[in-house]
Amino acid sequence: MNSSNVFSGEGGGPVQAGVGIFFQQEGDGSVVVKTIVSGGSAEREGSVRVSDQILSVDEHKVVGEPLSVLRGLILGPQGSFVKLTFQRKDMGEVHTFDVRLMRGSAEYLQSLTSSKTIEDEIDQLRLQLRQALSHCSQDRDELDRLRKMLQTERDQSQMRERELELLQQENSRDLSQMNEALRTAEQGRREAETQLHPLQQREADLAEELNRQKEKERLRKEYIEELKKRHDDEKQRLEGLFLKEQAGRREDQVARLGGESQLGRIQSELSRLRTLEQGRREREDEYKDRMQQEMARLQDAIRTQDVVRTAIKETEVKISRYTGEYLQYTQQLVPPEEALDDDNLFLA
């Protein structure tokens, strides 16, 4: 608080005067009574108290108005009257009241009632001097308080700067770790793709081999069918010969022996074909097992690739979230620019 915050209504010219009240403007814009001047119009009337909030002057609302407006409304010629409206909070209750006060200095008001002696004037001057010294002391206390607040704000600002530097260093380390993890994940993905390519080629080779085995199996089946047909034809021929040779015992016996020999050869051929069929089935089962193993390896490689992709996505999400939190925290740590408004106190 300095001299520009306080003004005296008795000052402004030989005929300008106020009502003997020091007003102070609060942080929310409201104006309250800080001090009542002894011998002034407000003290003589007796209704106004310290901390009362002024609402209007001659029906002009002054809530939220600057002190210059309030000063211009209250000051006026000595001997004239002004109507002030106040609001008071007492025991949790709020009530409003009007006061009609005469403008004039304490000396002017005193001269209207009685003549003053020299001793009274000296006492009045001493009282005014004590009031002035009291106001100076209050001004010094307010200045010390503002200096302490400024030093506290400076300390807090330095602390915020140090915290911001630490946070930036930590975020830089986290970002480096994230980038390293991303590079590792990318390298893993590339290795997985490199491993997957031979598996895909192996799968194509196995599929081609399976097609060749199926073609061989088809040819074997056609050969077996042809043998069966030949066997049936031979059997029919032998049966015909057997019927023809029944006319003679010797011829029948020779034909029967020849037929049995031929049948033995055919049965031997059938046994050999059954053995080949069994071997084919075993090889087919072996090929199927190998195919299943290769498919399982291929599925493992695909799952590995999916895990790597998921890790990359999670890493990118974490980087975005940390970057957003860092920017938000940086904005929150920026200290607001506060200016000390010294024009918040005056005397009307």
XYZ file of C-alpha atoms in Angstrom:
348
model
C 0.000 0.000 0.000
C 1.395 3.473 -0.886
C 0.081 7.034 -0.996
C -1.661 6.431 -4.287
C -3.967 3.969 -2.536
C -5.216 6.493 0.026
C -6.704 9.936 -0.501
C -8.307 12.383 1.849
C -11.599 13.962 1.069
C -10.474 17.054 2.960
C -7.655 17.542 0.418
C -8.821 18.428 -3.207
C -9.403 22.253 -2.810
C -10.657 24.871 -0.370
C -14.313 23.859 -0.719
C -14.005 20.074 -1.431
C -14.428 17.619 1.445
C -15.430 14.067 2.221
C -17.185 12.364 5.138
C -14.201 11.154 7.225
C -13.939 7.475 6.147
C -10.949 5.475 4.887
C -12.110 2.986 2.258
C -10.166 -0.088 1.063
C -10.870 -2.151 -2.082
C -10.722 -5.944 -1.584
C -9.494 -8.536 -4.056
C -13.042 -9.367 -5.220
C -13.683 -5.697 -6.161
C -15.807 -4.811 -3.115
C -15.009 -1.621 -1.123
C -15.145 -1.703 2.687
C -14.597 0.761 5.526
C -11.052 0.443 6.857
C -10.853 3.378 9.312
C -13.207 6.103 10.548
C -11.548 9.490 11.051
C -11.995 10.894 14.518
C -14.130 14.012 14.541
C -15.342 13.410 10.996
C -18.929 13.355 9.824
C -19.148 9.523 9.929
C -17.918 9.350 13.519
C -20.316 12.093 14.630
C -23.268 10.301 12.996
C -22.253 6.985 14.646
C -23.934 4.449 12.318
C -20.961 3.449 10.159
C -18.546 0.763 11.441
C -15.251 -0.657 10.276
C -15.648 -3.515 7.687
C -19.033 -2.206 6.455
C -19.288 -2.599 2.664
C -20.442 0.416 0.659
C -23.026 -0.359 -2.030
C -24.059 3.002 -3.523
C -23.560 6.789 -3.288
C -26.664 8.914 -3.889
C -28.363 5.875 -5.501
C -25.331 5.307 -7.804
C -24.123 1.686 -7.406
C -20.381 1.443 -6.797
C -19.924 -2.328 -6.367
C -17.079 -3.401 -8.661
C -16.320 0.231 -9.685
C -12.747 1.603 -9.377
C -11.823 3.826 -6.459
C -11.632 6.886 -8.690
C -15.371 6.630 -9.393
C -16.179 6.311 -5.675
C -13.957 9.282 -4.869
C -15.637 11.478 -7.453
C -19.101 10.608 -6.068
C -18.298 11.186 -2.377
C -16.202 14.364 -2.558
C -18.121 17.622 -2.768
C -18.517 21.134 -1.351
C -18.248 21.477 2.424
C -21.632 21.672 4.052
C -23.415 19.616 1.372
C -24.951 16.217 2.156
C -24.410 12.840 0.530
C -26.410 9.600 0.946
C -24.364 6.411 1.407
C -25.796 2.870 1.368
C -23.905 0.203 3.342
C -24.191 -3.552 3.880
C -23.200 -5.136 7.207
C -22.676 -8.780 8.221
C -23.478 -9.270 11.911
C -23.782 -12.681 13.629
C -24.322 -14.458 10.316
C -27.044 -12.018 9.246
C -26.710 -9.460 6.426
C -28.644 -6.183 6.446
C -28.487 -2.959 4.437
C -28.876 0.606 5.748
C -28.623 4.203 4.470
C -26.652 7.039 6.063
C -26.961 10.744 5.200
C -23.690 12.555 6.046
C -22.489 16.133 5.712
C -19.351 16.731 3.716
C -16.682 18.584 5.666
C -13.466 18.310 7.589
C -13.392 17.702 11.315
C -12.475 21.364 11.861
C -15.334 22.503 9.686
C -17.830 20.335 11.536
C -16.466 21.419 14.878
C -16.749 25.084 13.887
C -20.409 24.542 13.189
C -21.115 23.441 16.775
C -18.734 25.540 18.894
C -15.555 27.545 18.750
C -12.386 25.629 19.464
C -9.655 26.719 21.836
C -5.995 26.561 20.963
C -5.559 23.566 23.250
C -8.367 21.722 21.496
C -6.800 22.461 18.135
C -3.435 21.160 19.383
C -5.119 17.987 20.695
C -6.909 17.566 17.386
C -3.656 17.982 15.475
C -1.961 15.485 17.783
C -4.794 13.045 17.223
C -4.493 13.484 13.477
C -0.720 12.997 13.760
C -1.222 9.758 15.703
C -3.714 8.606 13.097
C -1.253 9.450 10.328
C 1.527 7.562 12.156
C -0.856 4.641 12.651
C -1.633 4.623 8.940
C 2.085 4.805 8.150
C 2.695 1.805 10.417
C -0.116 -0.076 8.722
C 1.370 0.845 5.351
C 4.771 -0.495 6.438
C 3.184 -3.747 7.686
C 1.318 -4.122 4.408
C 4.525 -3.489 2.465
C 6.381 -6.128 4.524
C 3.543 -8.581 3.915
C 3.659 -7.949 0.178
C 7.443 -8.376 0.168
C 7.102 -11.726 1.980
C 4.404 -12.816 -0.484
C 6.661 -11.849 -3.399
C 9.597 -13.785 -1.907
C 7.338 -16.796 -1.329
C 6.142 -16.638 -4.935
C 9.746 -16.433 -6.132
C 10.715 -19.486 -4.021
C 7.716 -21.428 -5.302
C 8.542 -20.426 -8.887
C 12.128 -21.658 -8.485
C 10.829 -24.904 -6.955
C 8.429 -25.344 -9.885
C 11.293 -24.744 -12.321
C 13.413 -27.400 -10.581
C 10.493 -29.832 -10.583
C 9.922 -29.091 -14.287
C 13.596 -29.779 -15.055
C 13.455 -33.072 -13.130
C 10.247 -34.017 -14.922
C 11.806 -33.189 -18.296
C 14.832 -35.346 -17.477
C 12.627 -38.212 -16.331
C 10.446 -37.906 -19.435
C 13.570 -37.853 -21.602
C 14.754 -41.084 -19.992
C 11.323 -42.649 -20.385
C 11.193 -41.525 -24.016
C 14.627 -43.021 -24.663
C 13.524 -46.299 -23.067
C 10.353 -46.272 -25.149
C 12.307 -45.657 -28.335
C 14.714 -48.475 -27.450
C 11.775 -50.803 -26.731
C 10.187 -49.756 -30.024
C 13.401 -50.481 -31.914
C 13.694 -53.857 -30.176
C 10.081 -54.688 -31.023
C 10.611 -53.629 -34.637
C 13.722 -55.790 -34.852
C 11.779 -58.711 -33.355
C 9.032 -58.193 -35.903
C 11.530 -58.217 -38.740
C 13.170 -61.380 -37.395
C 9.755 -63.007 -37.078
C 8.951 -62.085 -40.664
C 12.355 -63.484 -41.724
C 11.603 -66.738 -39.887
C 8.077 -66.830 -41.269
C 9.173 -66.685 -44.916
C 11.028 -70.068 -44.867
C 8.093 -71.605 -43.053
C 5.724 -70.366 -45.723
C 8.041 -71.733 -48.394
C 8.228 -75.022 -46.500
C 4.427 -75.106 -46.310
C 4.205 -74.622 -50.083
C 6.728 -77.427 -50.615
C 4.799 -79.755 -48.322
C 1.548 -78.925 -50.098
C 3.192 -79.724 -53.440
C 4.576 -82.982 -52.022
C 1.132 -83.871 -50.696
C -0.347 -83.287 -54.158
C 2.278 -85.577 -55.676
C 1.515 -88.285 -53.113
C -2.187 -87.950 -53.846
C -1.472 -88.388 -57.555
C 0.629 -91.462 -56.822
C -2.141 -92.843 -54.647
C -4.622 -92.308 -57.473
C -2.364 -94.202 -59.883
C -1.952 -97.036 -57.339
C -5.685 -97.298 -56.934
C -6.144 -97.436 -60.708
C -3.471 -100.177 -60.912
C -5.159 -102.157 -58.136
C -8.512 -101.813 -59.841
C -6.989 -103.021 -63.069
C -5.445 -106.022 -61.259
C -8.759 -106.851 -59.673
C -10.413 -106.709 -63.080
C -7.738 -108.941 -64.549
C -8.166 -111.264 -61.580
C -11.899 -111.453 -62.181
C -11.378 -112.076 -65.873
C -8.802 -114.762 -65.133
C -11.075 -116.325 -62.584
C -13.918 -116.447 -65.087
C -11.610 -117.955 -67.680
C -10.352 -120.576 -65.212
C -13.850 -121.419 -64.170
C -14.721 -121.904 -67.832
C -11.736 -124.141 -68.329
C -12.602 -126.017 -65.175
C -16.101 -126.727 -66.505
C -14.739 -127.762 -69.871
C -12.184 -130.123 -68.337
C -14.726 -131.915 -66.179
C -15.337 -134.243 -69.129
C -12.108 -136.041 -68.427
C -10.547 -136.744 -65.079
C -7.002 -136.333 -66.198
C -7.710 -133.219 -68.139
C -9.755 -131.919 -65.253
C -6.941 -132.659 -62.811
C -4.372 -130.978 -65.039
C -6.640 -127.989 -65.529
C -7.382 -127.851 -61.787
C -3.715 -128.002 -60.927
C -2.948 -125.313 -63.473
C -5.813 -123.176 -62.158
C -4.649 -123.604 -58.566
C -1.129 -122.658 -59.560
C -2.396 -119.576 -61.388
C -4.624 -118.731 -58.430
C -1.673 -119.039 -56.083
C 0.252 -116.582 -58.195
C -2.677 -114.195 -58.203
C -3.084 -114.495 -54.439
C 0.641 -113.893 -54.048
C 0.259 -110.827 -56.253
C -2.714 -109.678 -54.128
C -0.687 -110.157 -50.943
C 2.129 -108.111 -52.452
C -0.365 -105.398 -53.427
C -1.833 -105.405 -49.901
C 1.702 -104.975 -48.517
C 2.267 -102.051 -50.903
C -1.069 -100.542 -49.831
C -0.127 -100.842 -46.168
C 3.247 -99.182 -46.852
C 1.493 -96.401 -48.770
C -0.880 -95.763 -45.886
C 2.023 -95.646 -43.414
C 3.887 -93.149 -45.624
C 0.695 -91.080 -45.964
C 0.288 -91.037 -42.156
C 3.925 -89.999 -41.845
C 3.390 -87.178 -44.366
C 0.265 -86.071 -42.461
C 2.191 -85.994 -39.137
C 4.971 -83.958 -40.721
C 2.367 -81.622 -42.216
C 0.701 -81.105 -38.812
C 4.090 -80.393 -37.217
C 4.924 -77.828 -39.896
C 1.448 -76.242 -39.496
C 1.980 -76.020 -35.714
C 5.334 -74.282 -36.263
C 3.682 -71.912 -38.707
C 0.903 -71.067 -36.192
C 3.533 -70.426 -33.481
C 5.321 -68.040 -35.821
C 2.008 -66.227 -36.583
C 1.221 -65.926 -32.855
C 4.720 -64.541 -32.268
C 4.106 -61.929 -34.963
C 0.743 -60.970 -33.363
C 2.433 -60.580 -29.943
C 5.115 -58.355 -31.484
C 2.460 -56.209 -33.209
C 0.496 -55.884 -29.942
C 3.665 -54.847 -28.091
C 4.364 -52.205 -30.745
C 0.821 -50.805 -30.447
C 1.006 -50.718 -26.624
C 4.369 -48.969 -26.813
C 2.964 -46.337 -29.202
C -0.060 -45.787 -26.891
C 2.242 -45.359 -23.862
C 4.403 -42.856 -25.763
C 1.295 -40.834 -26.722
C -0.058 -40.918 -23.147
C 3.269 -39.900 -21.578
C 3.666 -37.102 -24.110
C 0.118 -35.813 -23.336
C 0.724 -36.003 -19.560
C 4.023 -34.198 -19.981
C 2.436 -31.354 -21.986
C -0.489 -31.076 -19.537
C 1.815 -31.027 -16.513
C 4.034 -28.417 -18.199
C 1.007 -26.133 -18.733
C -0.080 -26.585 -15.110
C 3.381 -25.672 -13.827
C 3.569 -22.349 -15.682
C 3.213 -19.711 -12.908
C 0.465 -17.176 -13.562
C 1.551 -13.638 -14.141
C 0.269 -11.765 -11.144
C 0.541 -8.042 -10.849
C 0.188 -6.247 -7.548
C -2.584 -3.692 -7.840
C -1.561 -0.916 -5.522
C -4.710 1.194 -6.116
C -6.914 -0.505 -3.538
C -7.162 1.913 -0.625
C -8.335 5.525 -0.259
C -9.827 7.902 2.243
C -13.145 9.555 1.446
